Structures are given as structure tokens and as C-alpha cells.
């Protein structure tokens, strides 16, 4: 049975949680309210700054015409593909580097250079090489995330306690057993946190790719909208992008919880 | 490979021990003891270490960790090795286990008296290293998985050990939910799962508080004796060394070599580490070993 003090404590904590949610909601409502008011009262130019109602009408309008879902879908698809490929290849390369220490040592300076290079600078070249296609967008996004993945995961691998590795060897385990029984499981948390960063980076890469390829997707809507002064499109796309990024991040958090339950 | 397997040994030892039983009844004690000594000398040695040396090579230079160590371990024996910190005790166990290759000398394991040819040696490291991402049960099965011998018989044996040593109800727990002593038992069962003939124990109690340490030492001793294992225990606790062993080997400062070796015979019946500590001769052994370790010249 819980004591009165424990009960009070729980109640207090619960109330505090509710209040924080209320404050959060208040900030959102007042932001939207002030934005709407400022636009209506012409404090800001609604043509340039848009307004919540204009965003909503644009949203409904584009949704009904059918093109919006298509744009969202394309951005989502490109992000998921580049995230999956980037994470998978990154982890794979990290494993190879761990397996062949000589290769890792040899490639170290190149990895450092590639890591410090702003990858977005590569996007124009990639588009010249691969053409104005989805492939270029995905490639750009992978180039943004893969080096960080390799470096983070490899670093985690190399930090594994040598005594734990020795334990595997006392049972006659070779490199394969060391990898599958210790190195990878010990890095579950590290891999997940790398993925959390990756999903954001992939989205950045995809949007930049779409800016340049300019055919479809939310990135395309943003560039195109600003070029033809349809700032309503731009604002709406930004808001959708924000929601999309949050949802994707939450999905990773959900996977993290699952993995933690299995162990790690 | 540095560990040579030697299959030629004589059956002389055990046969003569049997013959002794008759002679004992019929003949005088003199003959009895003469033959007993002869028989013991002919007992098959599970492990024979000859002029073993080991050098670590690093960029900072070379470190001679072990210098010219020779000793034998016969089947069923419990040997404690004591020595100052950093003298090379862990290195010695790593050499015996085959994780390190000797720089000089030989480690010979008598294959003919092994029950388990493939995994003759079980090595328990200084820390338990139970994996937090595995349950207790999965941790215990780790060795079997790595050795690809997760057979029904072996699993049954593990279950039996868990049951016998009061861990059955904790199979689904995470290692962090166990007490230090329980973790140590789990680590021991993980090692025993592969049914090794020889157990190498590297300060298995060092992470425990004194009270727990005494109890766990008793538990582990009983398990090792019940399972009929030969054991080599490394420790720097003199009392612990004496309380568990038939023989205590004292190592010098680095580079480790054997300074002295004491054969421990206590009057206590049904020896356990705790009972041994109360034995008459315990403190005398303690003093002798302490003097050896601290270079105090013997007074007698
Ligand atoms: N991997 C290594 N490379 C270089 N030198 C090493 C290595 N491992 C151990 N040594 C050195 O060898 C010597 C013996 O080490 P070892 O770990 O065998 O000592 P120990 O007797 O087990 O010590 P402790 O009682 O602290 O566990 C030490 O001086 C140590 O510095
Ligand atoms: Mg040690």
C-alpha cells in the first residue's frame, strides 16, 4: 500500500504535468492568434507572411485538388529510403572498418575530411552526375548522413570493453562471435541515437535535393512557392515539414522503446 | 599452438592406489607410506607447466611479466596462487587458457585424463561481465552459443545447475537485478556450462564486500567440489587462498616466478573455506605465506 505522502507526491507530479501541457498549448494558441491578428490588422503583410487561416485554406484547397498528398508522399518516400539506406550502409561500413583495423586506420584521415566537409556542397555535383531525378535526391540525402553514421557507430564499436571481448575468447569465440555477441549488442543504444540524428539529416538532405531538382515534394513546393510569391504554399509546407519531422522522430523513439524492452 | 596435448601417461598411479587398500590391511605402515608417496608421484598431472615465460611487447617497451615458472596440477586438486598486485597472475591464467602464447616454455595438458577434450579449460575473469542486454538465463547460455553446442543435454545440465544453486527463480531477471554474490554464481554456472575439466578463477570475489565474499567463497568451493573440478584460483588475499586450497603457490613481484609453494593439510573434516579458517594450523600457514610475500626471513 502507498503512504499518504507518496500519494500526495504522485498527485503533485501529475498536476505539474497537466499544467505544463496547458502552458505549451497556450504558447501555440497565442502564437497562432497573434499571427492571425497581425495579418488581419495589416501589422504584417499577409501576402509575404501569410496567416493561419490562409495556410488552412491553402491546405484544404491543395488537398482537394490532390497534389498535396502526392508532394508529402514523395518527400516521405525519399526520406525513408535515404534514411534506411544511409543507416544500413553506414553501419555496414562501420562493421567492415571494425573488422579490418588496418583499413580503418588507413581511411581515418579521409573520413575526417569528409566529415568536416559540408555535404550539402556536394548536392549540385551529384545532380550533374546523376541527372534531375529522385536518385539524385536520395544520393544527396545519403551523402549527408552516412559519414556521421560511420564515424559514430565505428567509434562505439571501438569503445567496447576489451575484457568483455576477452570473455568471448575464453569460450573459444572468434571475430564473428565477438561482433554478434558483444560489439553489436553493446552498441544498441549508440546505433539508435545515431538513427535519431540520421532521420533529421536525411530530411535535410532530401529537402536540399528537392530544392535543386525542383520537380516534386515539399522542398519543391517551398522553392517554387517563394519564386512565384505564393508564400502561403511556403508557410504551409514548412508547417507540414515540421509535423513530418516530429512524427518520424517519434517513430524512432518508439522503436527505441521496443529495443530496450528486448534488452540493450 | 603453444598448448601441447600429451596422451602418453601411465595408469600406474590409480592402480597402485587401489592395490594399497589390500596392502594396508596386510602389511606394515612403513611399506604403506613408501608406496603412497610413490603413487602420488605417479598420479597423472592434468596440467604440466614447464619453464614458462611471457613478455608483453608494446610501443613503450617490453615487460617481462612471467619468468621461468614450472608447476604441475593433478586432477581434482585445488591450487591457490597468491602474489603482489601486478605481478603477472592474470597473465599466467591467460597463458594457461591459451589466450596468450608463451614467449618461452611449455604448457602441457594431459589429454588422456580429460573428460571434455574440446573445452578442457573454463576461465572465469576478474569481473563477472554479465551482459545487461541478456537475461540471467541467456547469459548462462552464452558459452554454449559461442561454442555451438547448445544441445538439449547441455541445456538440461545448465537448468540443473541453476536449480541446484538457487538461481532458478531468477532466470528471467536482468543481471543488474541480482546481488553481487548471485552474479558471481551466474558467472560460475556460465563457465561450468561447457563442462570444463580445469577451472581458472581470477580473483572471482574481488568485487564483493567481506561478508558476501566469505559466503560466496563457500558456495563456489562447494560447487567446484561437487562438480568434481580441478581449480586454479588467483587471489591476493592470503586467508582466502589457504581456506580453499590444497596447495598455495606464492609468486614474487614482477616478473613473477615461484617463491615458495605450501601444501595445505588441515585437520578439519568436510572442509569448507569457512571451517578451514577456524583450523589450528590456519594461522601458521598464514604467517608463513605472509612472510614469503613480504620478504621477512623465517624465524624458525
Ligand atoms: N596487455 C598488456 N600490455 C602490456 N603490458 C601488460 C598487459 N597486460 C598486463 N601487462 C603488464 O604485465 C604485468 C602483469 O599484469 P597482470 O595483469 O598479469 O597482473 P596481476 O598479477 O593479475 O595484477 P592484479 O593483481 O592487479 O590483477 C603488469 O605489470 C602489467 O603492467
Ligand atoms: Mg589480475
XYZ file of C-alpha atoms and ligand atoms in Angstrom:
596
model
C 0.000 0.000 0.000
C 1.226 3.519 -0.735
C 1.507 6.013 2.063
C -0.292 9.360 2.170
C 2.981 11.187 1.448
C 3.633 9.045 -1.626
C 0.055 9.651 -2.736
C 0.438 13.415 -2.369
C 3.724 13.333 -4.201
C 2.195 11.424 -7.132
C -0.727 13.827 -7.244
C 1.581 16.824 -7.232
C 3.671 15.380 -10.070
C 0.559 14.634 -12.075
C -0.794 18.139 -11.646
C 2.504 19.642 -12.656
C 2.430 17.597 -15.864
C -1.059 18.882 -16.690
C -0.011 22.491 -16.097
C 2.990 22.140 -18.363
C 0.747 20.798 -21.128
C -1.586 23.766 -20.628
C 1.310 26.240 -20.924
C 2.540 24.503 -24.057
C -0.887 24.727 -25.610
C -1.174 28.394 -24.601
C 2.065 29.249 -26.388
C 0.820 27.584 -29.563
C -2.583 29.268 -29.429
C -1.178 32.709 -28.689
C 1.393 32.334 -31.472
C -1.302 31.427 -33.989
C -3.635 34.112 -32.554
C -1.064 36.895 -32.753
C -0.026 35.803 -36.222
C -3.638 35.838 -37.399
C -4.348 39.152 -35.689
C -1.204 40.806 -37.039
C -2.084 39.682 -40.559
C -5.712 40.809 -40.249
C -4.794 44.174 -38.795
C -2.157 44.603 -41.547
C 0.666 44.953 -38.974
C 2.470 42.486 -41.219
C 1.884 41.977 -44.916
C -0.243 38.814 -45.238
C 0.958 38.439 -48.801
C 4.507 37.867 -47.545
C 3.883 36.470 -44.071
C 0.677 34.548 -44.792
C -1.642 33.782 -41.870
C -3.046 30.705 -40.140
C -6.387 30.902 -41.945
C -4.671 31.370 -45.296
C -2.470 28.372 -44.559
C -5.501 26.280 -43.675
C -7.436 27.301 -46.787
C -4.383 26.617 -48.960
C -4.028 23.252 -47.262
C -7.658 22.268 -47.868
C -7.537 23.623 -51.382
C -4.392 21.699 -52.353
C -5.580 18.602 -50.587
C -8.799 18.582 -52.582
C -7.008 19.214 -55.866
C -4.995 16.137 -54.997
C -1.457 17.414 -55.475
C -0.522 17.968 -51.829
C -0.704 14.370 -50.669
C 1.455 13.483 -53.623
C 4.127 16.011 -52.598
C 4.087 14.879 -48.982
C 4.243 11.255 -50.092
C 7.239 11.894 -52.317
C 9.184 13.684 -49.592
C 8.315 10.993 -47.085
C 9.301 8.236 -49.505
C 12.629 9.845 -50.349
C 13.385 10.461 -46.684
C 12.610 6.897 -45.637
C 14.613 5.375 -48.481
C 17.661 7.542 -47.851
C 17.376 7.074 -44.089
C 17.213 3.290 -44.434
C 19.998 3.084 -46.994
C 22.159 5.625 -45.161
C 21.822 3.873 -41.810
C 22.240 0.396 -43.258
C 25.272 1.229 -45.392
C 26.774 3.349 -42.625
C 26.517 0.529 -40.096
C 27.773 -1.988 -42.645
C 30.836 0.125 -43.425
C 31.424 0.647 -39.680
C 31.391 -3.142 -39.242
C 33.873 -3.572 -42.088
C 36.149 -0.931 -40.559
C 35.934 -2.667 -37.173
C 36.694 -5.999 -38.774
C 39.763 -4.768 -40.649
C 41.554 -2.398 -38.334
C 44.185 -1.718 -40.960
C 41.565 -0.397 -43.353
C 40.110 1.788 -40.589
C 43.493 3.264 -39.719
C 44.269 3.891 -43.382
C 40.968 5.594 -44.094
C 40.865 7.665 -40.909
C 42.167 10.985 -42.381
C 39.798 10.701 -45.342
C 36.847 10.131 -43.057
C 37.791 13.194 -41.040
C 37.975 15.341 -44.182
C 34.663 14.015 -45.468
C 33.072 14.546 -42.072
C 34.109 18.179 -41.829
C 33.099 18.914 -45.430
C 29.621 20.479 -45.638
C 27.950 17.674 -47.553
C 25.274 19.957 -48.999
C 28.057 21.405 -51.156
C 28.123 18.061 -52.953
C 24.474 18.253 -53.982
C 24.940 20.258 -57.209
C 27.633 17.855 -58.449
C 25.544 14.828 -57.603
C 22.704 16.294 -59.649
C 25.014 16.937 -62.593
C 26.273 13.373 -62.385
C 23.025 11.521 -61.769
C 20.602 13.865 -63.514
C 17.482 15.645 -62.367
C 15.979 12.571 -60.740
C 14.790 11.101 -57.458
C 18.010 9.113 -57.468
C 19.996 12.342 -57.092
C 17.823 13.449 -54.177
C 18.296 10.161 -52.358
C 22.007 10.222 -53.065
C 22.305 13.732 -51.701
C 20.448 12.747 -48.546
C 22.622 9.661 -48.046
C 25.778 11.722 -48.510
C 24.587 13.995 -45.703
C 24.016 11.217 -43.173
C 26.344 8.337 -43.994
C 29.704 9.722 -42.833
C 28.373 10.694 -39.411
C 26.810 7.253 -39.111
C 30.066 5.512 -39.963
C 32.076 7.619 -37.539
C 29.618 7.358 -34.629
C 28.989 3.654 -34.969
C 32.635 2.791 -35.523
C 33.640 4.843 -32.513
C 31.071 2.977 -30.403
C 32.392 -0.349 -31.691
C 35.965 0.520 -30.834
C 34.977 1.580 -27.304
C 33.694 -1.878 -26.329
C 35.342 -3.146 -23.134
C 38.311 -5.350 -24.059
C 37.561 -7.564 -21.063
C 34.117 -8.361 -22.490
C 35.818 -9.362 -25.723
C 38.222 -11.491 -23.701
C 35.216 -13.222 -22.141
C 34.018 -14.290 -25.588
C 37.507 -15.544 -26.375
C 37.558 -17.651 -23.198
C 34.678 -19.580 -24.737
C 36.687 -20.037 -27.927
C 34.769 -17.309 -29.777
C 36.395 -15.758 -32.849
C 35.803 -12.395 -34.504
C 32.303 -13.257 -35.727
C 31.153 -14.219 -32.234
C 32.755 -11.111 -30.764
C 30.836 -8.980 -33.262
C 27.458 -10.629 -32.830
C 27.577 -11.385 -29.091
C 29.228 -8.253 -27.712
C 30.105 -5.476 -30.114
C 26.691 -5.037 -31.740
C 24.514 -5.652 -28.644
C 26.685 -3.303 -26.574
C 26.012 -0.656 -29.217
C 22.210 -0.898 -29.452
C 21.796 2.438 -27.678
C 24.520 4.067 -29.733
C 23.015 2.826 -33.006
C 19.566 4.073 -32.064
C 20.852 7.508 -31.113
C 22.753 7.662 -34.392
C 19.489 6.839 -36.154
C 17.755 9.665 -34.306
C 20.296 12.075 -35.764
C 20.050 10.370 -39.147
C 16.348 10.841 -39.638
C 16.800 14.608 -39.270
C 19.854 14.648 -41.534
C 18.056 12.593 -44.198
C 15.214 15.092 -44.191
C 17.681 17.967 -44.620
C 19.348 16.134 -47.491
C 16.030 15.384 -49.179
C 14.812 18.989 -48.938
C 18.086 20.300 -50.385
C 17.860 17.737 -53.160
C 14.305 18.804 -53.897
C 15.326 22.467 -53.911
C 17.785 21.704 -56.687
C 15.981 19.025 -58.640
C 12.740 21.025 -58.288
C 10.200 18.582 -59.582
C 8.054 17.479 -56.665
C 7.978 17.194 -52.886
C 7.711 19.692 -50.054
C 11.154 21.111 -50.857
C 9.977 21.808 -54.389
C 6.797 23.484 -53.062
C 8.901 25.741 -50.850
C 11.279 26.840 -53.628
C 8.585 27.152 -56.234
C 6.217 28.961 -53.871
C 8.861 31.544 -52.971
C 9.738 32.066 -56.617
C 6.149 32.810 -57.659
C 5.420 34.658 -54.431
C 2.902 32.138 -53.180
C 4.083 32.489 -49.606
C 1.016 30.603 -48.395
C 2.465 27.500 -50.028
C 5.800 28.073 -48.376
C 4.365 28.530 -44.895
C 2.093 25.547 -45.245
C 4.943 23.340 -46.488
C 7.114 24.450 -43.594
C 4.433 23.529 -41.085
C 3.865 20.141 -42.703
C 7.617 19.579 -42.749
C 7.753 20.315 -39.034
C 4.975 17.834 -38.337
C 6.591 15.210 -40.593
C 9.966 15.553 -38.882
C 8.351 15.187 -35.459
C 6.370 12.111 -36.477
C 9.453 10.412 -37.919
C 11.415 11.178 -34.769
C 8.644 9.777 -32.604
C 8.665 6.583 -34.663
C 12.365 6.141 -33.899
C 11.645 6.752 -30.208
C 9.005 4.038 -30.374
C 11.485 1.618 -31.932
C 13.968 2.565 -29.208
C 11.461 1.616 -26.518
C 10.831 -1.714 -28.245
C 14.554 -2.434 -28.428
C 15.017 -1.503 -24.788
C 12.342 -3.981 -23.870
C 14.168 -6.731 -25.722
C 17.273 -5.554 -23.900
C 20.149 -3.215 -24.538
C 49.605 -23.614 -30.804
C 51.512 -23.471 -27.619
C 49.415 -25.839 -25.544
C 50.610 -29.318 -26.317
C 48.418 -32.268 -25.658
C 50.229 -35.237 -24.312
C 48.441 -38.540 -24.425
C 51.136 -40.854 -23.104
C 50.771 -41.280 -19.391
C 50.804 -44.324 -17.149
C 47.873 -45.929 -15.364
C 50.318 -46.759 -12.628
C 49.096 -44.134 -10.173
C 45.441 -45.060 -9.733
C 46.128 -48.837 -9.946
C 48.639 -48.644 -7.168
C 46.322 -46.595 -5.006
C 43.794 -49.428 -5.305
C 46.345 -52.082 -4.531
C 47.207 -50.103 -1.443
C 43.895 -50.870 0.174
C 44.858 -54.540 0.441
C 48.419 -53.926 1.445
C 47.261 -51.603 4.161
C 45.428 -54.415 5.867
C 48.219 -56.950 5.445
C 51.489 -55.126 5.764
C 53.175 -52.665 7.966
C 52.697 -48.914 7.857
C 56.215 -48.433 6.603
C 55.533 -50.125 3.306
C 52.219 -48.323 3.095
C 53.758 -44.869 3.236
C 56.617 -45.686 0.907
C 54.225 -46.843 -1.735
C 51.802 -43.989 -1.112
C 54.498 -41.445 -1.865
C 55.437 -43.354 -4.972
C 51.805 -43.473 -6.078
C 51.232 -39.778 -5.536
C 54.312 -39.036 -7.576
C 52.869 -41.113 -10.376
C 49.392 -39.538 -10.267
C 48.538 -38.203 -13.672
C 49.017 -34.471 -13.899
C 46.202 -32.659 -15.607
C 48.437 -29.725 -16.271
C 52.180 -29.559 -16.534
C 53.814 -26.160 -16.775
C 57.469 -26.102 -17.683
C 59.797 -23.096 -17.606
C 57.050 -20.753 -18.676
C 57.931 -17.148 -19.508
C 55.946 -14.331 -21.011
C 56.930 -10.921 -22.357
C 54.473 -8.152 -23.283
C 55.595 -6.076 -26.238
C 54.244 -2.540 -26.555
C 55.448 0.683 -28.159
C 56.589 1.797 -24.715
C 58.894 -1.156 -24.465
C 58.829 -4.762 -23.356
C 57.632 -6.032 -19.998
C 58.744 -9.367 -18.677
C 55.614 -10.470 -16.812
C 56.404 -14.122 -16.104
C 59.813 -15.639 -15.677
C 60.554 -19.323 -15.674
C 57.560 -20.771 -13.844
C 57.137 -24.538 -13.502
C 54.484 -26.436 -11.587
C 52.003 -29.266 -12.003
C 48.329 -29.619 -11.238
C 46.867 -33.032 -10.675
C 43.268 -33.963 -11.223
C 40.868 -32.794 -8.547
C 43.418 -30.530 -6.934
C 42.576 -27.003 -5.794
C 45.551 -24.683 -6.116
C 45.646 -21.059 -4.981
C 48.124 -18.624 -6.433
C 48.981 -15.533 -4.413
C 51.247 -12.696 -5.387
C 51.558 -8.938 -5.183
C 49.374 -6.749 -7.374
C 50.560 -6.513 -10.960
C 52.995 -9.403 -10.653
C 51.558 -11.373 -13.535
C 48.829 -13.567 -12.059
C 46.209 -12.777 -14.688
C 48.833 -13.195 -17.370
C 49.600 -16.672 -16.060
C 45.922 -17.682 -16.303
C 45.629 -16.210 -19.802
C 48.618 -18.299 -20.830
C 47.139 -21.492 -19.398
C 43.811 -20.796 -21.060
C 45.543 -20.401 -24.396
C 44.502 -16.760 -24.898
C 48.178 -15.826 -24.870
C 51.005 -17.846 -26.382
C 54.080 -18.389 -24.153
C 57.249 -16.493 -25.030
C 59.188 -19.471 -23.752
C 58.440 -22.768 -22.058
C 55.553 -25.158 -22.358
C 52.068 -25.822 -21.084
C 51.167 -29.461 -21.416
C 47.666 -30.715 -20.815
C 47.290 -34.451 -20.373
C 44.630 -35.243 -22.897
C 44.098 -38.796 -21.724
C 42.506 -37.786 -18.429
C 40.270 -35.101 -19.833
C 36.560 -35.678 -19.800
C 35.964 -32.794 -22.157
C 38.511 -32.742 -24.929
C 37.321 -29.663 -26.729
C 36.650 -27.256 -23.873
C 39.027 -28.555 -21.232
C 39.566 -25.180 -19.628
C 36.980 -22.829 -18.181
C 38.260 -19.356 -17.433
C 36.438 -17.041 -15.043
C 37.687 -13.496 -15.452
C 38.337 -10.942 -12.734
C 34.917 -9.331 -13.320
C 31.691 -11.228 -13.997
C 30.931 -9.331 -17.244
C 27.326 -10.434 -17.310
C 25.656 -8.816 -20.298
C 22.880 -6.422 -19.385
C 21.159 -6.977 -22.730
C 20.663 -10.630 -21.863
C 18.587 -12.182 -19.112
C 20.292 -14.335 -16.485
C 19.295 -17.441 -18.418
C 20.614 -16.094 -21.726
C 23.836 -15.078 -20.001
C 24.356 -18.572 -18.694
C 23.888 -19.977 -22.202
C 26.437 -17.592 -23.754
C 29.307 -20.079 -23.736
C 27.196 -22.842 -25.253
C 26.053 -20.474 -28.010
C 29.556 -19.371 -28.861
C 30.871 -22.925 -28.873
C 27.867 -24.020 -30.982
C 26.963 -26.747 -28.506
C 23.545 -25.548 -27.369
C 22.311 -29.124 -27.316
C 19.337 -30.364 -25.269
C 21.695 -32.249 -22.912
C 23.794 -29.182 -22.258
C 20.736 -27.017 -21.724
C 19.391 -29.594 -19.310
C 22.702 -29.517 -17.441
C 22.517 -25.734 -17.167
C 18.937 -25.938 -15.891
C 20.082 -28.457 -13.317
C 22.902 -26.167 -12.166
C 20.547 -23.190 -11.914
C 18.145 -25.281 -9.872
C 20.863 -26.699 -7.621
C 22.428 -23.349 -6.913
C 19.201 -21.457 -6.239
C 19.030 -19.319 -9.321
C 16.093 -20.977 -10.993
C 13.611 -18.301 -9.949
C 15.847 -15.580 -11.318
C 16.222 -16.922 -14.852
C 14.252 -14.088 -16.411
C 15.930 -11.336 -14.365
C 18.418 -8.834 -15.729
C 21.931 -9.132 -14.207
C 21.561 -5.685 -12.599
C 18.662 -7.040 -10.540
C 20.890 -9.620 -8.820
C 23.113 -9.265 -5.771
C 26.882 -9.424 -6.174
C 27.030 -12.984 -4.872
C 24.290 -14.168 -7.194
C 26.030 -12.555 -10.152
C 29.172 -14.446 -9.239
C 27.260 -17.743 -9.135
C 25.718 -16.963 -12.521
C 29.188 -16.302 -13.927
C 30.401 -19.606 -12.471
C 27.498 -21.535 -13.981
C 28.149 -19.831 -17.326
C 31.679 -21.244 -17.115
C 30.571 -24.682 -15.867
C 28.009 -24.982 -18.687
C 30.724 -26.158 -21.063
C 31.784 -28.821 -18.538
C 35.462 -27.900 -18.399
C 37.896 -30.177 -16.535
C 40.020 -27.341 -15.263
C 38.674 -24.087 -13.851
C 40.787 -20.947 -13.868
C 39.451 -18.402 -11.378
C 40.888 -14.886 -11.477
C 40.066 -13.132 -8.192
C 36.430 -14.143 -8.500
C 35.490 -12.491 -5.202
C 37.299 -9.193 -5.530
C 34.157 -7.208 -6.338
C 32.306 -8.379 -3.231
C 32.130 -6.961 0.279
C 33.770 -9.022 3.024
C 30.635 -10.695 4.382
C 29.378 -11.726 0.947
C 32.860 -12.749 -0.016
C 33.043 -15.380 2.735
C 29.666 -16.804 1.781
C 30.300 -16.796 -1.953
C 33.693 -18.438 -1.418
C 31.897 -21.210 0.476
C 29.263 -21.548 -2.243
C 31.750 -21.644 -5.075
C 34.015 -24.063 -3.251
C 31.117 -26.420 -2.719
C 30.007 -26.164 -6.317
C 33.513 -26.819 -7.594
C 33.995 -29.815 -5.291
C 30.544 -31.251 -6.029
C 31.093 -30.990 -9.757
C 34.488 -32.652 -9.238
C 36.515 -29.946 -10.930
C 40.184 -29.133 -10.761
C 40.712 -25.477 -9.955
C 43.373 -22.803 -10.073
C 42.445 -19.748 -8.022
C 44.271 -16.443 -8.261
C 43.911 -14.049 -5.342
C 45.916 -11.620 -3.286
C 44.021 -12.465 -0.123
C 46.217 -14.913 1.802
C 43.432 -16.161 4.059
C 41.193 -16.831 1.094
C 43.992 -18.689 -0.650
C 44.597 -21.021 2.304
C 40.930 -21.517 3.094
C 40.173 -23.014 -0.298
C 43.335 -24.721 -1.439
C 45.234 -27.999 -1.224
C 48.287 -26.092 -2.285
C 49.249 -22.417 -2.219
C 51.815 -21.105 -4.679
C 53.463 -17.807 -3.777
C 54.648 -15.652 -6.632
C 57.309 -12.961 -6.458
C 56.948 -9.362 -7.647
C 57.012 -8.893 -11.396
C 58.458 -10.730 -13.228
C 56.525 -13.480 -11.482
C 58.316 -16.627 -10.551
C 57.575 -19.144 -7.848
C 58.957 -18.071 -4.479
C 57.502 -20.880 -2.442
C 54.793 -23.458 -2.504
C 52.867 -24.733 0.528
C 50.915 -27.915 0.655
C 47.920 -27.279 2.912
C 46.794 -30.107 5.169
C 44.127 -29.232 7.692
C 42.592 -31.459 10.356
C 39.100 -30.109 9.778
C 36.714 -32.699 8.415
C 34.394 -31.887 5.500
C 36.459 -28.892 4.639
C 34.789 -25.714 3.581
C 36.542 -22.351 3.334
C 34.747 -21.075 6.449
C 35.589 -24.139 8.549
C 39.172 -24.060 7.288
C 39.616 -20.571 8.653
C 38.990 -21.920 12.140
C 41.534 -24.719 11.807
C 44.526 -24.982 14.205
C 47.152 -24.760 11.529
C 45.478 -21.949 9.632
C 47.341 -19.093 11.282
C 50.640 -20.869 10.999
C 50.175 -21.207 7.247
C 49.046 -17.627 7.139
C 52.208 -16.419 8.850
C 54.498 -18.452 6.649
C 52.872 -17.216 3.465
C 52.734 -13.657 4.729
C 56.464 -13.772 5.453
C 57.156 -15.150 1.998
C 55.131 -12.400 0.373
C 56.752 -9.649 2.416
C 60.292 -10.996 2.288
C 60.518 -11.413 6.060
C 63.148 -14.023 6.901
C 61.650 -17.037 8.595
C 62.274 -17.201 12.363
C 62.254 -20.950 12.714
N 48.195 -6.022 -22.483
C 49.318 -5.665 -21.813
N 50.295 -4.996 -22.429
C 51.426 -4.659 -21.777
N 51.676 -4.961 -20.501
C 50.730 -5.625 -19.826
C 49.497 -6.020 -20.435
N 48.743 -6.669 -19.530
C 49.473 -6.671 -18.392
N 50.661 -6.055 -18.568
C 51.714 -5.890 -17.553
O 52.068 -7.149 -17.076
C 52.191 -7.159 -15.670
C 51.331 -8.256 -15.074
O 49.950 -7.981 -15.303
P 48.806 -8.913 -14.745
O 47.524 -8.337 -15.186
O 49.090 -10.306 -15.123
O 48.984 -8.720 -13.175
P 48.113 -9.310 -11.981
O 49.051 -10.046 -11.101
O 46.945 -10.043 -12.490
O 47.678 -7.967 -11.254
P 46.368 -7.704 -10.360
O 46.618 -8.307 -9.046
O 46.324 -6.201 -10.282
O 45.198 -8.269 -11.082
C 51.790 -5.782 -15.199
O 52.960 -5.100 -14.799
C 51.176 -5.112 -16.375
O 51.607 -3.772 -16.449
Mg 44.857 -9.676 -12.394
